[in-house]
Short mmCIF file of C-alpha atoms in Angstrom, two decimals:
data_model
loop_
_atom_site.label_atom_id
_atom_site.label_comp_id
_atom_site.label_asym_id
_atom_site.label_seq_id
_atom_site.Cartn_x
_atom_site.Cartn_y
_atom_site.Cartn_z
CA MET A 1 0.00 0.00 0.00
CA THR A 2 2.83 2.42 0.67
CA SER A 3 4.36 1.63 -2.69
CA LEU A 4 3.58 4.29 -5.26
CA PRO A 5 1.20 3.50 -8.13
CA LYS A 6 3.11 2.97 -11.38
CA LEU A 7 0.73 5.20 -13.26
CA THR A 8 -2.13 7.39 -12.16
CA GLU A 9 -5.13 7.78 -14.47
CA ARG A 10 -5.25 11.52 -13.83
CA ARG A 11 -2.94 14.00 -12.14
CA LEU A 12 -5.16 16.37 -10.20
CA GLY A 13 -3.34 19.32 -8.76
CA LEU A 14 -3.00 23.05 -8.35
CA VAL A 15 -1.33 25.75 -10.39
CA ILE A 16 -0.33 28.74 -8.26
CA ASP A 17 0.31 32.09 -9.88
CA LEU A 18 3.06 33.98 -8.03
CA ASP A 19 2.30 37.00 -10.20
CA THR A 20 -1.25 37.53 -9.02
CA CYS A 21 -1.13 36.28 -5.42
CA VAL A 22 -1.65 39.30 -3.19
CA GLY A 23 -0.75 37.53 0.05
CA CYS A 24 -4.14 37.99 1.70
CA HIS A 25 -4.07 34.52 3.37
CA ALA A 26 -7.76 33.97 2.48
CA CYS A 27 -6.84 30.50 1.14
CA VAL A 28 -5.17 29.68 4.46
CA VAL A 29 -8.32 30.57 6.36
CA ALA A 30 -10.63 28.79 3.89
CA CYS A 31 -8.45 25.66 4.06
CA LYS A 32 -8.34 25.66 7.84
CA GLY A 33 -12.09 26.25 8.04
CA TRP A 34 -13.10 23.53 5.59
CA ASN A 35 -10.66 20.91 6.80
CA THR A 36 -11.44 21.49 10.47
CA GLN A 37 -15.11 20.67 10.09
CA SER A 38 -15.16 17.88 7.52
CA HIS A 39 -12.81 15.10 6.39
CA GLY A 40 -10.71 13.52 9.17
CA VAL A 41 -9.81 14.88 12.57
CA PRO A 42 -9.94 18.67 13.09
CA LEU A 43 -6.88 20.86 12.58
CA SER A 44 -6.21 21.70 16.21
CA ASP A 45 -4.75 24.83 17.74
CA GLN A 46 -2.70 25.01 20.91
CA ASP A 47 -3.01 28.06 23.15
CA PRO A 48 -4.83 29.95 20.35
CA TYR A 49 -5.67 33.02 22.41
CA GLY A 50 -2.68 32.85 24.76
CA ALA A 51 0.88 34.08 24.69
CA ASP A 52 2.29 31.26 22.54
CA PRO A 53 -0.28 30.30 19.91
CA SER A 54 0.45 27.45 17.51
CA GLY A 55 -1.63 25.22 15.27
CA THR A 56 -1.93 22.81 12.38
CA PHE A 57 -2.34 24.25 8.89
CA LEU A 58 -2.28 22.54 5.48
CA ASN A 59 -1.51 25.67 3.52
CA ARG A 60 0.85 28.49 4.45
CA ILE A 61 1.91 31.69 2.69
CA HIS A 62 5.54 32.75 2.79
CA THR A 63 6.63 36.15 1.53
CA TYR A 64 9.92 36.78 -0.27
CA GLU A 65 11.71 39.79 -1.63
CA VAL A 66 13.51 39.69 -4.95
CA THR A 67 15.61 42.52 -6.31
CA PRO A 68 16.02 42.51 -10.10
CA ALA A 69 19.32 43.87 -11.44
CA ASP A 70 17.59 46.74 -13.22
CA GLY A 71 14.66 47.66 -11.03
CA PRO A 72 13.34 48.19 -7.54
CA ALA A 73 12.78 45.33 -5.09
CA GLN A 74 9.59 43.30 -5.51
CA VAL A 75 7.61 41.36 -2.95
CA VAL A 76 6.45 37.88 -3.97
CA HIS A 77 3.83 36.05 -1.92
CA PHE A 78 4.39 32.32 -2.00
CA PRO A 79 1.53 29.94 -1.06
CA LYS A 80 2.78 26.46 -0.18
CA SER A 81 0.79 23.27 0.35
CA CYS A 82 1.16 19.60 -0.65
CA LEU A 83 2.36 19.28 -4.26
CA HIS A 84 0.96 15.71 -4.66
CA CYS A 85 4.30 14.52 -6.09
CA GLU A 86 4.46 11.67 -8.58
CA ASP A 87 7.50 10.27 -6.74
CA ALA A 88 6.21 11.18 -3.30
CA PRO A 89 8.90 10.27 -0.75
CA CYS A 90 6.38 10.70 2.08
CA VAL A 91 4.44 7.65 0.84
CA THR A 92 7.24 5.08 0.58
CA VAL A 93 8.76 5.84 4.01
CA CYS A 94 5.45 5.17 5.82
CA PRO A 95 5.75 2.02 7.99
CA THR A 96 2.02 1.43 8.40
CA GLY A 97 0.48 2.05 4.98
CA ALA A 98 -1.41 5.08 6.31
CA SER A 99 0.22 7.32 3.72
CA PHE A 100 -0.81 6.55 0.15
CA LYS A 101 -1.24 7.95 -3.35
CA ARG A 102 -4.51 7.29 -5.15
CA ALA A 103 -4.07 5.49 -8.47
CA ALA A 104 -7.21 7.11 -9.92
CA ASP A 105 -6.21 10.77 -9.59
CA GLY A 106 -2.76 10.89 -7.95
CA ILE A 107 -3.95 12.60 -4.76
CA VAL A 108 -1.67 11.87 -1.77
CA LEU A 109 -3.70 11.13 1.36
CA VAL A 110 -3.29 9.88 4.93
CA ASN A 111 -5.53 7.20 6.39
CA GLU A 112 -5.67 8.70 9.87
CA THR A 113 -6.86 5.54 11.60
CA ASP A 114 -3.67 3.73 10.51
CA CYS A 115 -1.25 6.58 11.31
CA ILE A 116 1.05 5.98 14.31
CA GLY A 117 2.36 9.56 14.27
CA CYS A 118 6.03 8.66 13.79
CA GLY A 119 6.57 11.82 11.76
CA LEU A 120 8.88 10.17 9.23
CA CYS A 121 6.72 11.27 6.24
CA ALA A 122 7.02 14.90 7.35
CA TRP A 123 10.81 14.46 7.49
CA ALA A 124 10.80 12.91 4.01
CA CYS A 125 8.86 15.82 2.47
CA PRO A 126 11.20 18.57 1.23
CA TYR A 127 8.41 21.16 1.16
CA GLY A 128 7.14 21.05 4.74
CA ALA A 129 3.68 20.09 3.47
CA ARG A 130 2.83 17.72 6.32
CA GLU A 131 2.19 18.63 9.94
CA LEU A 132 1.68 16.32 12.89
CA ASP A 133 -1.43 17.40 14.77
CA ALA A 134 -0.48 17.99 18.41
CA ASP A 135 -3.92 17.05 19.77
CA GLU A 136 -4.60 13.91 17.72
CA GLY A 137 -1.03 12.66 17.23
CA VAL A 138 -1.68 11.88 13.55
CA MET A 139 -0.26 13.40 10.37
CA LYS A 140 -2.33 16.02 8.56
CA LYS A 141 -1.88 17.16 4.99
CA CYS A 142 -3.69 18.75 2.04
CA THR A 143 -6.31 16.37 0.63
CA LEU A 144 -6.96 18.59 -2.40
CA CYS A 145 -10.40 18.75 -0.72
CA VAL A 146 -11.39 15.24 -1.86
CA ASP A 147 -14.61 15.77 0.08
CA ARG A 148 -15.47 18.73 -2.18
CA ILE A 149 -14.21 17.64 -5.59
CA ASP A 150 -15.89 14.21 -5.33
CA ASN A 151 -19.04 15.47 -3.62
CA PRO A 152 -22.13 15.32 -5.92
CA THR A 153 -24.31 17.10 -3.32
CA LEU A 154 -22.35 20.33 -3.79
CA PRO A 155 -23.17 22.73 -6.64
CA GLU A 156 -20.84 22.28 -9.62
CA GLU A 157 -18.90 25.50 -8.93
CA ASP A 158 -18.07 24.37 -5.39
CA ARG A 159 -16.50 21.07 -6.46
CA ILE A 160 -13.01 22.54 -6.33
CA PRO A 161 -10.60 22.87 -3.39
CA ALA A 162 -11.62 25.44 -0.77
CA CYS A 163 -8.44 27.48 -1.36
CA VAL A 164 -9.16 27.79 -5.09
CA ARG A 165 -12.83 28.61 -4.50
CA THR A 166 -11.99 31.41 -2.10
CA CYS A 167 -8.99 33.08 -3.76
CA PRO A 168 -10.10 36.66 -4.56
CA ALA A 169 -7.17 37.27 -6.92
CA GLY A 170 -7.59 34.17 -9.09
CA ALA A 171 -4.07 33.10 -8.20
CA ARG A 172 -4.99 29.46 -7.61
CA HIS A 173 -6.15 27.07 -10.31
CA PHE A 174 -7.30 23.45 -10.02
CA GLY A 175 -7.46 20.79 -12.71
CA ASP A 176 -6.04 17.68 -14.35
CA LEU A 177 -2.40 18.24 -15.22
CA SER A 178 -2.16 14.93 -17.11
CA ASP A 179 -4.60 16.23 -19.76
CA PRO A 180 -2.66 18.43 -22.21
CA ASN A 181 -5.94 20.02 -23.35
CA SER A 182 -7.09 21.12 -19.90
CA ALA A 183 -7.21 24.84 -19.15
CA ILE A 184 -4.73 24.37 -16.35
CA SER A 185 -2.19 22.62 -18.62
CA ALA A 186 -2.54 25.43 -21.16
CA LEU A 187 -1.83 27.94 -18.41
CA VAL A 188 1.33 26.08 -17.37
CA GLU A 189 2.44 25.95 -21.01
CA GLU A 190 1.71 29.63 -21.67
CA ARG A 191 3.26 31.04 -18.49
CA GLY A 192 6.23 28.68 -18.12
CA GLY A 193 5.05 26.84 -15.01
CA PHE A 194 7.88 25.27 -13.00
CA ASP A 195 8.54 22.66 -10.28
CA LEU A 196 9.77 23.45 -6.76
CA MET A 197 13.10 21.82 -5.84
CA PRO A 198 13.38 19.73 -9.05
CA GLU A 199 16.75 18.40 -7.79
CA GLN A 200 14.94 16.55 -4.99
CA GLY A 201 13.50 14.18 -7.60
CA THR A 202 9.94 14.29 -6.29
CA ARG A 203 8.29 15.25 -9.63
CA PRO A 204 5.61 17.48 -8.09
CA VAL A 205 2.22 17.64 -9.84
CA ASN A 206 1.50 21.20 -8.62
CA LYS A 207 3.14 23.89 -10.72
CA TYR A 208 4.06 27.50 -9.95
CA LEU A 209 3.81 30.37 -12.43
CA PRO A 210 6.64 32.92 -12.20
CA PRO A 211 6.01 36.63 -11.52
CA ARG A 212 5.76 38.53 -14.80
CA PRO A 213 8.44 41.17 -15.44
CA ARG A 214 7.32 44.51 -14.10
CA ASP A 215 6.79 47.54 -16.37
CA THR A 216 9.71 49.92 -16.56
CA TRP A 217 9.32 53.71 -16.90
CA THR A 218 12.03 55.22 -19.02
CA GLU A 219 9.85 58.08 -20.30
CA GLU A 220 7.75 60.58 -18.37
CA VAL A 221 6.48 59.03 -15.15
CA ASP A 222 3.13 60.79 -15.07
CA VAL A 223 1.56 63.61 -17.06
CA LEU A 224 0.49 65.25 -13.80
CA ALA A 225 3.95 64.98 -12.24
CA PRO A 226 5.15 68.41 -13.41
CA PHE A 227 2.28 70.03 -11.50
CA LEU A 228 3.53 68.42 -8.31
CA GLU A 229 6.96 70.04 -8.54
CA PRO A 230 7.69 72.37 -5.60
CA VAL A 231 6.57 75.84 -6.69
CA ALA A 232 8.70 77.99 -4.38
CA GLU A 233 12.35 76.99 -4.06
CA ASP A 234 13.32 80.19 -2.22
CA ALA A 235 10.84 81.22 0.44
CA ARG A 236 9.91 84.90 0.71
CA GLY A 237 7.94 86.95 3.24
CA PHE A 238 7.42 85.70 6.78
CA LEU A 239 8.49 82.09 5.98
CA GLY A 240 11.61 83.41 4.26
CA TRP A 241 12.47 85.49 7.32
CA LEU A 242 11.86 82.50 9.58
CA ASP A 243 14.04 80.28 7.42
CA ARG A 244 16.91 82.80 7.38
CA THR A 245 16.65 83.46 11.13
CA LEU A 246 16.57 79.76 12.07
CA SER A 247 19.54 79.07 9.79
CA LYS A 248 21.60 81.72 11.62
CA LEU A 249 20.98 80.20 15.07
CA MET B 1 16.41 18.56 13.09
CA HIS B 2 15.00 18.49 16.60
CA PRO B 3 17.23 16.27 18.79
CA ALA B 4 14.39 14.38 20.50
CA PRO B 5 15.65 12.63 23.67
CA SER B 6 13.52 9.57 22.77
CA LEU B 7 15.33 9.15 19.45
CA ILE B 8 18.79 9.66 20.96
CA ALA B 9 17.99 7.09 23.66
CA PHE B 10 16.57 4.72 21.03
CA THR B 11 19.55 4.80 18.65
CA VAL B 12 22.26 4.79 21.35
CA ALA B 13 20.79 2.10 23.62
CA SER B 14 19.62 -0.24 20.86
CA GLY B 15 22.99 0.20 19.11
CA LEU B 16 24.82 -0.88 22.27
CA GLY B 17 22.44 -3.81 22.89
CA PHE B 18 22.60 -5.17 19.34
CA GLY B 19 26.38 -4.51 19.30
CA LEU B 20 26.78 -6.73 22.38
CA LEU B 21 24.53 -9.40 20.82
CA PHE B 22 26.80 -9.34 17.74
CA TRP B 23 29.92 -10.10 19.79
CA LEU B 24 28.17 -12.76 21.89
CA GLY B 25 26.92 -14.39 18.69
CA ILE B 26 30.30 -14.69 16.96
CA ASP B 27 32.20 -15.65 20.14
CA ALA B 28 33.90 -19.05 19.64
CA THR B 29 33.80 -19.62 23.43
CA PRO B 30 30.76 -17.65 24.56
CA PRO B 31 29.94 -17.21 28.25
CA SER B 32 27.46 -19.79 29.53
CA GLY B 33 25.51 -20.37 32.76
CA TRP B 34 25.15 -17.43 35.13
CA VAL B 35 27.84 -15.34 33.39
CA GLY B 36 26.11 -15.87 30.06
CA LEU B 37 22.78 -14.93 31.61
CA ALA B 38 24.25 -11.67 32.91
CA PHE B 39 25.67 -10.73 29.50
CA TYR B 40 22.44 -11.54 27.67
CA LEU B 41 20.34 -9.67 30.25
CA ILE B 42 22.46 -6.54 29.69
CA ALA B 43 22.15 -6.88 25.90
CA TYR B 44 18.38 -7.42 25.99
CA ALA B 45 17.84 -4.64 28.54
CA LEU B 46 19.67 -2.16 26.30
CA ALA B 47 18.03 -3.30 23.07
CA LEU B 48 14.52 -3.37 24.55
CA ALA B 49 14.99 -0.05 26.39
CA GLY B 50 16.03 1.49 23.07
CA LEU B 51 13.06 0.07 21.19
CA GLY B 52 10.76 1.12 24.03
CA ALA B 53 12.14 4.67 23.88
CA SER B 54 11.42 4.79 20.15
CA THR B 55 7.70 4.23 20.76
CA ARG B 56 7.69 7.32 23.01
CA HIS B 57 8.38 9.32 19.87
CA LEU B 58 5.06 8.23 18.34
CA GLY B 59 1.92 10.33 18.36
CA ARG B 60 -0.17 7.15 18.57
CA PRO B 61 2.00 4.51 20.30
CA GLU B 62 -1.00 2.18 20.80
CA ARG B 63 -0.98 1.54 17.04
CA ALA B 64 2.76 0.70 16.92
CA LEU B 65 2.13 -2.87 15.71
CA LYS B 66 0.85 -1.49 12.40
CA ALA B 67 4.49 -0.58 11.67
CA PHE B 68 5.16 -4.24 10.81
CA THR B 69 3.02 -4.13 7.67
CA GLN B 70 5.06 -2.17 5.08
CA TRP B 71 8.41 -4.00 5.03
CA ARG B 72 8.38 -3.96 1.21
CA SER B 73 8.91 -0.20 1.00
CA SER B 74 9.64 1.27 4.44
CA TRP B 75 12.97 1.10 6.30
CA LEU B 76 11.16 1.80 9.59
CA SER B 77 9.02 -1.28 9.03
CA ARG B 78 12.08 -3.37 8.05
CA GLU B 79 13.79 -2.19 11.23
CA ALA B 80 10.86 -3.45 13.30
CA TRP B 81 11.06 -6.89 11.63
CA ALA B 82 14.86 -7.05 11.90
CA ALA B 83 14.67 -6.22 15.62
CA VAL B 84 12.10 -8.95 16.29
CA ALA B 85 14.08 -11.49 14.23
CA ALA B 86 17.38 -10.60 15.94
CA LEU B 87 15.89 -10.73 19.44
CA SER B 88 14.14 -14.07 18.72
CA VAL B 89 17.13 -15.88 17.17
CA ASN B 90 19.53 -14.63 19.85
CA ALA B 91 17.05 -15.69 22.54
CA PHE B 92 17.30 -19.32 21.33
CA HIS B 93 21.09 -19.07 21.19
CA ALA B 94 21.16 -17.58 24.68
CA ALA B 95 18.77 -20.20 26.09
CA GLY B 96 21.09 -22.97 24.82
CA LEU B 97 24.13 -21.38 26.46
CA VAL B 98 22.53 -20.36 29.73
CA PHE B 99 20.27 -23.30 30.53
CA PHE B 100 21.77 -26.28 28.66
CA ASP B 101 25.46 -25.31 28.26
CA LEU B 102 24.87 -25.94 24.56
CA HIS B 103 26.73 -23.83 21.98
CA LEU B 104 25.34 -23.68 18.44
CA PRO B 105 27.82 -21.52 16.47
CA ALA B 106 25.63 -21.35 13.33
CA LEU B 107 22.71 -19.96 15.36
CA GLY B 108 25.06 -17.49 17.03
CA TRP B 109 26.36 -16.23 13.67
CA LEU B 110 22.82 -15.87 12.36
CA GLY B 111 21.86 -13.88 15.47
CA ALA B 112 24.95 -11.69 15.08
CA ALA B 113 24.10 -10.97 11.43
CA LEU B 114 20.51 -10.09 12.35
CA ALA B 115 21.74 -7.82 15.17
CA LEU B 116 23.92 -5.88 12.72
CA GLY B 117 21.06 -5.92 10.20
CA THR B 118 18.84 -4.21 12.76
CA VAL B 119 21.40 -1.45 13.33
CA PHE B 120 21.76 -1.09 9.55
CA ALA B 121 17.97 -0.75 9.12
CA THR B 122 17.88 1.89 11.90
CA SER B 123 20.58 3.89 10.16
CA MET B 124 18.79 3.64 6.80
CA ILE B 125 15.70 5.34 8.30
CA TYR B 126 17.90 8.44 8.40
CA ALA B 127 20.25 7.80 5.47
CA GLN B 128 17.34 7.37 3.02
CA LEU B 129 16.13 10.97 3.54
CA ARG B 130 17.25 13.10 0.62
CA THR B 131 15.64 16.04 2.41
CA VAL B 132 18.42 15.95 5.03
CA PRO B 133 21.62 16.04 2.95
CA ARG B 134 23.86 15.57 6.03
CA TRP B 135 22.29 12.13 6.60
CA HIS B 136 21.78 11.12 2.95
CA HIS B 137 25.21 9.47 2.60
CA TRP B 138 26.77 6.00 2.84
CA SER B 139 28.76 7.12 5.86
CA THR B 140 25.56 7.20 8.00
CA PRO B 141 25.08 3.38 8.12
CA VAL B 142 28.85 2.87 8.40
CA LEU B 143 29.04 5.12 11.46
CA PHE B 144 25.94 3.60 13.12
CA LEU B 145 27.46 0.10 12.66
CA LEU B 146 30.87 1.25 13.95
CA TYR B 147 29.32 2.72 17.10
CA ALA B 148 27.36 -0.50 17.67
CA VAL B 149 30.33 -2.88 17.34
CA THR B 150 32.62 -0.56 19.33
CA GLY B 151 30.15 -0.26 22.20
CA GLY B 152 29.54 -4.03 22.02
CA ALA B 153 33.28 -4.73 22.20
CA LEU B 154 33.59 -2.55 25.30
CA LEU B 155 30.53 -4.17 26.91
CA SER B 156 31.85 -7.67 26.28
CA GLY B 157 35.35 -6.78 27.55
CA ARG B 158 37.29 -7.28 24.29
CA VAL B 159 40.24 -4.95 24.91
CA GLU B 160 42.22 -5.44 21.67
CA ALA B 161 39.17 -5.25 19.41
CA ALA B 162 37.84 -2.24 21.33
CA LEU B 163 41.15 -0.37 20.95
CA VAL B 164 41.14 -0.83 17.17
CA LEU B 165 37.44 0.02 16.86
CA LEU B 166 37.67 3.11 19.10
CA THR B 167 40.40 4.45 16.82
CA VAL B 168 38.44 3.69 13.64
CA THR B 169 35.14 5.06 15.04
CA GLY B 170 36.82 8.24 16.31
CA ALA B 171 38.51 8.85 12.96
CA ALA B 172 35.31 8.12 11.02
CA GLN B 173 33.24 10.38 13.29
CA GLY B 174 35.76 13.21 12.90
CA ALA B 175 35.70 12.85 9.12
CA VAL B 176 31.88 12.78 9.04
CA PHE B 177 31.70 15.93 11.21
CA LEU B 178 33.82 17.81 8.66
CA HIS B 179 32.42 16.30 5.47
CA GLY B 180 28.85 16.67 6.75
CA ASP B 181 29.22 20.47 6.78
CA ARG B 182 29.55 20.49 2.99
CA ARG B 183 26.68 18.16 2.13
CA LEU B 184 23.82 20.68 2.06
CA ALA B 185 25.71 22.91 -0.37
CA ARG B 186 26.58 19.86 -2.46
CA ALA B 187 22.96 18.75 -2.63
CA GLY B 188 22.27 21.94 -4.59
CA THR B 189 18.98 22.78 -2.88
CA THR B 190 18.74 26.50 -2.13
CA LEU B 191 15.97 28.98 -1.41
CA SER B 192 16.20 29.79 -5.11
CA THR B 193 15.43 26.20 -6.27
CA ALA B 194 12.81 25.98 -3.51
CA THR B 195 10.88 29.00 -4.79
CA GLY B 196 11.95 29.28 -8.44
CA LEU B 197 12.76 32.96 -7.76
CA PRO B 198 16.09 34.63 -8.57
CA GLY B 199 18.04 35.44 -5.40
CA PRO B 200 15.09 35.63 -3.00
CA ARG B 201 15.31 36.91 0.56
CA ALA B 202 12.86 35.63 3.16
CA PHE B 203 10.78 38.74 3.88
CA ALA B 204 7.94 37.59 6.11
CA PRO B 205 7.19 34.14 7.56
CA PRO B 206 3.68 32.62 7.17
CA HIS B 207 3.06 32.73 10.91
CA THR B 208 4.31 34.78 13.83
CA GLY B 209 4.98 31.96 16.29
CA PRO B 210 6.65 28.59 16.03
CA ASN B 211 4.84 25.60 14.52
CA TYR B 212 5.40 21.86 14.03
CA LEU B 213 7.64 22.49 11.03
CA THR B 214 9.92 25.00 12.72
CA ARG B 215 10.07 23.05 15.98
CA GLU B 216 10.75 19.71 14.29
CA MET B 217 12.87 20.60 11.28
CA ALA B 218 14.24 24.12 11.57
CA PHE B 219 16.15 23.42 14.79
CA SER B 220 19.54 25.05 14.62
CA VAL B 221 22.37 24.82 17.06
CA ALA B 222 24.81 27.67 17.63
CA ARG B 223 27.94 26.92 15.63
CA ARG B 224 30.17 27.87 18.55
CA HIS B 225 28.65 25.20 20.79
CA ALA B 226 28.57 22.66 17.98
CA GLU B 227 32.35 22.79 17.61
CA LYS B 228 32.90 22.38 21.36
CA LEU B 229 30.43 19.50 21.46
CA ARG B 230 32.19 17.82 18.52
CA LEU B 231 35.48 17.90 20.44
CA ILE B 232 33.73 16.58 23.57
CA ALA B 233 32.15 13.77 21.52
CA LEU B 234 35.51 12.74 20.07
CA ALA B 235 37.40 13.08 23.37
CA LEU B 236 34.87 11.14 25.47
CA GLY B 237 33.77 8.75 22.74
CA ALA B 238 37.14 7.62 21.42
CA LEU B 239 40.24 9.26 22.88
CA LEU B 240 39.68 8.80 26.63
CA PRO B 241 38.41 5.19 26.44
CA ALA B 242 41.31 4.25 24.16
CA LEU B 243 43.84 5.74 26.61
CA LEU B 244 42.17 3.94 29.54
CA LEU B 245 42.37 0.63 27.68
CA LEU B 246 46.09 1.16 27.02
CA LEU B 247 46.70 1.21 30.81
CA PRO B 248 47.17 -2.18 32.57
CA PHE B 249 43.69 -3.70 32.41
CA HIS B 250 41.42 -3.51 35.39
CA HIS B 251 37.66 -3.96 35.37
CA SER B 252 37.05 -0.55 36.97
CA LEU B 253 39.08 1.11 34.17
CA GLY B 254 37.06 -0.87 31.63
CA LEU B 255 33.83 0.39 33.18
CA VAL B 256 35.02 4.01 33.08
CA ALA B 257 36.08 3.52 29.44
CA LEU B 258 32.61 2.16 28.62
CA LEU B 259 30.79 5.01 30.39
CA SER B 260 33.01 7.58 28.70
CA HIS B 261 32.38 6.01 25.30
CA VAL B 262 28.61 6.01 25.87
CA ALA B 263 28.68 9.67 26.99
CA GLY B 264 30.65 10.56 23.86
CA GLY B 265 28.24 8.51 21.75
CA ILE B 266 25.22 10.33 23.20
CA THR B 267 26.89 13.69 22.47
CA ALA B 268 27.65 12.60 18.90
CA ARG B 269 24.08 11.37 18.40
CA TRP B 270 22.71 14.65 19.79
CA LEU B 271 24.81 16.47 17.19
CA PHE B 272 23.69 14.00 14.50
CA PHE B 273 20.15 15.33 14.95
CA ALA B 274 20.83 18.92 16.03
CA GLU B 275 23.25 19.73 13.20
CA ALA B 276 21.19 18.10 10.45
CA GLU B 277 19.71 20.72 8.13
CA HIS B 278 16.33 19.91 6.57
CA VAL B 279 15.85 21.55 3.16
CA MET B 280 12.36 22.65 4.28
CA SER B 281 14.00 25.12 6.68
CA LEU B 282 15.26 27.06 3.65
CA TYR B 283 11.68 28.32 3.16
CA TYR B 284 11.99 29.96 6.57
CA GLY B 285 15.14 31.76 5.49
CA LYS B 286 17.58 29.54 7.35
CA SER B 287 20.93 30.22 5.77
CA GLN B 288 23.13 27.49 4.41
CA ARG B 289 26.44 26.56 5.87
CA THR B 290 29.25 26.59 3.36
#
């Protein structure tokens, strides 16, 4: 069971656009909310209103600064969750068979009733996508909202992961990355989607889209800018007197 | 990585126990009767205490038996099987020696091989992790096996073998300390490959407090203390016991040599965890050592 499937029929995953993510953390909240009240044990918090709050999350947003050679520094918000790798090292290290990859759609899941909480899968994941829940002692990870995408009782538009459904910037996309004709595959093709840590050999399904190059202003910055120039370089009258007097002190 | 006391106790104690079982197994004239019973009790106490400590690391220890199911793919599962096989085979060998004064060399050799196999499987739990470049190296199983046979030689009172092994283990540990510092850089994983961004700087973390990931995997030890602890590990683990064994042999000196070696081994194992850099910590802006 902890061996990886040779081939998955589909490769469901996310495409995350680093250009449009605004770093609002709405996906973090939506993920925590959905996954705390549905599939599996809740995502617990420890000391949530105290001095040292801590908790389990399946999706976290880092923020980085990059400074291009010929422009000002840019801030890039970087959402990170399970990448549902094709060669998922977290699956093969599992001693109990709790950690597995579905042959039908490639989603990596944890069977929580078989998990002994040894933490080895979290060590084997290079991305920090798995967190051991401190209350339940079992491993938690992104399920790609299997209980939404497979749920026929939900309206069609809600059968996507909670993070994708909630993103106000349209920075998160969900689909089948094994289908070259899917919208999500076209997006990866068009924008040059890339893998995180390719040298780790995990072959992640999720792809990231790079920030687009920013506009550069070599010409006039703004037609209104000249009107904002300081009008009086040398102060006269009372202010001029004050300036001269204060300078002499 | 977080140096969990349960994992240090597990690897050190079980290493010593299985190391002693190895020497008792290959002994051409093994101790029998009461003396044999004493040796085997020490070996089993250490091995079982180590395995018991490892279950304290689990979030759900009551389900520990499920760990026997995935021996095809998981080194942790293989380690569980190897430990049970080694303890069972050596128990038969021990029972023959202790109760019937019967020595079956073939059974002893099989038990010794299984004891070393268990230590090898333990080491592979760590060596298999590409995410921790300092561990992902053939020297990890070599060093685990060297510590086990060295500790076993000291426990079973083999002075000549222990002297040679203390020298080899000390030299190997020193080399691994130095070489290990270069392994993260060699692995080629940087914050840039982790994010796909050119020359990024960690600007703001996802959360203001610590979490499971930072507690478990972004543990970092001050370099200053690490170097002192490395010298302590080498001095107590190899140098002092070797010098004590060079003096005219006395059992009290042997005991001090053993305790010193174990203290050095615990220090080295603490560093094994504390110094290991997990590539995930790069996301949190942990800088690389060069």
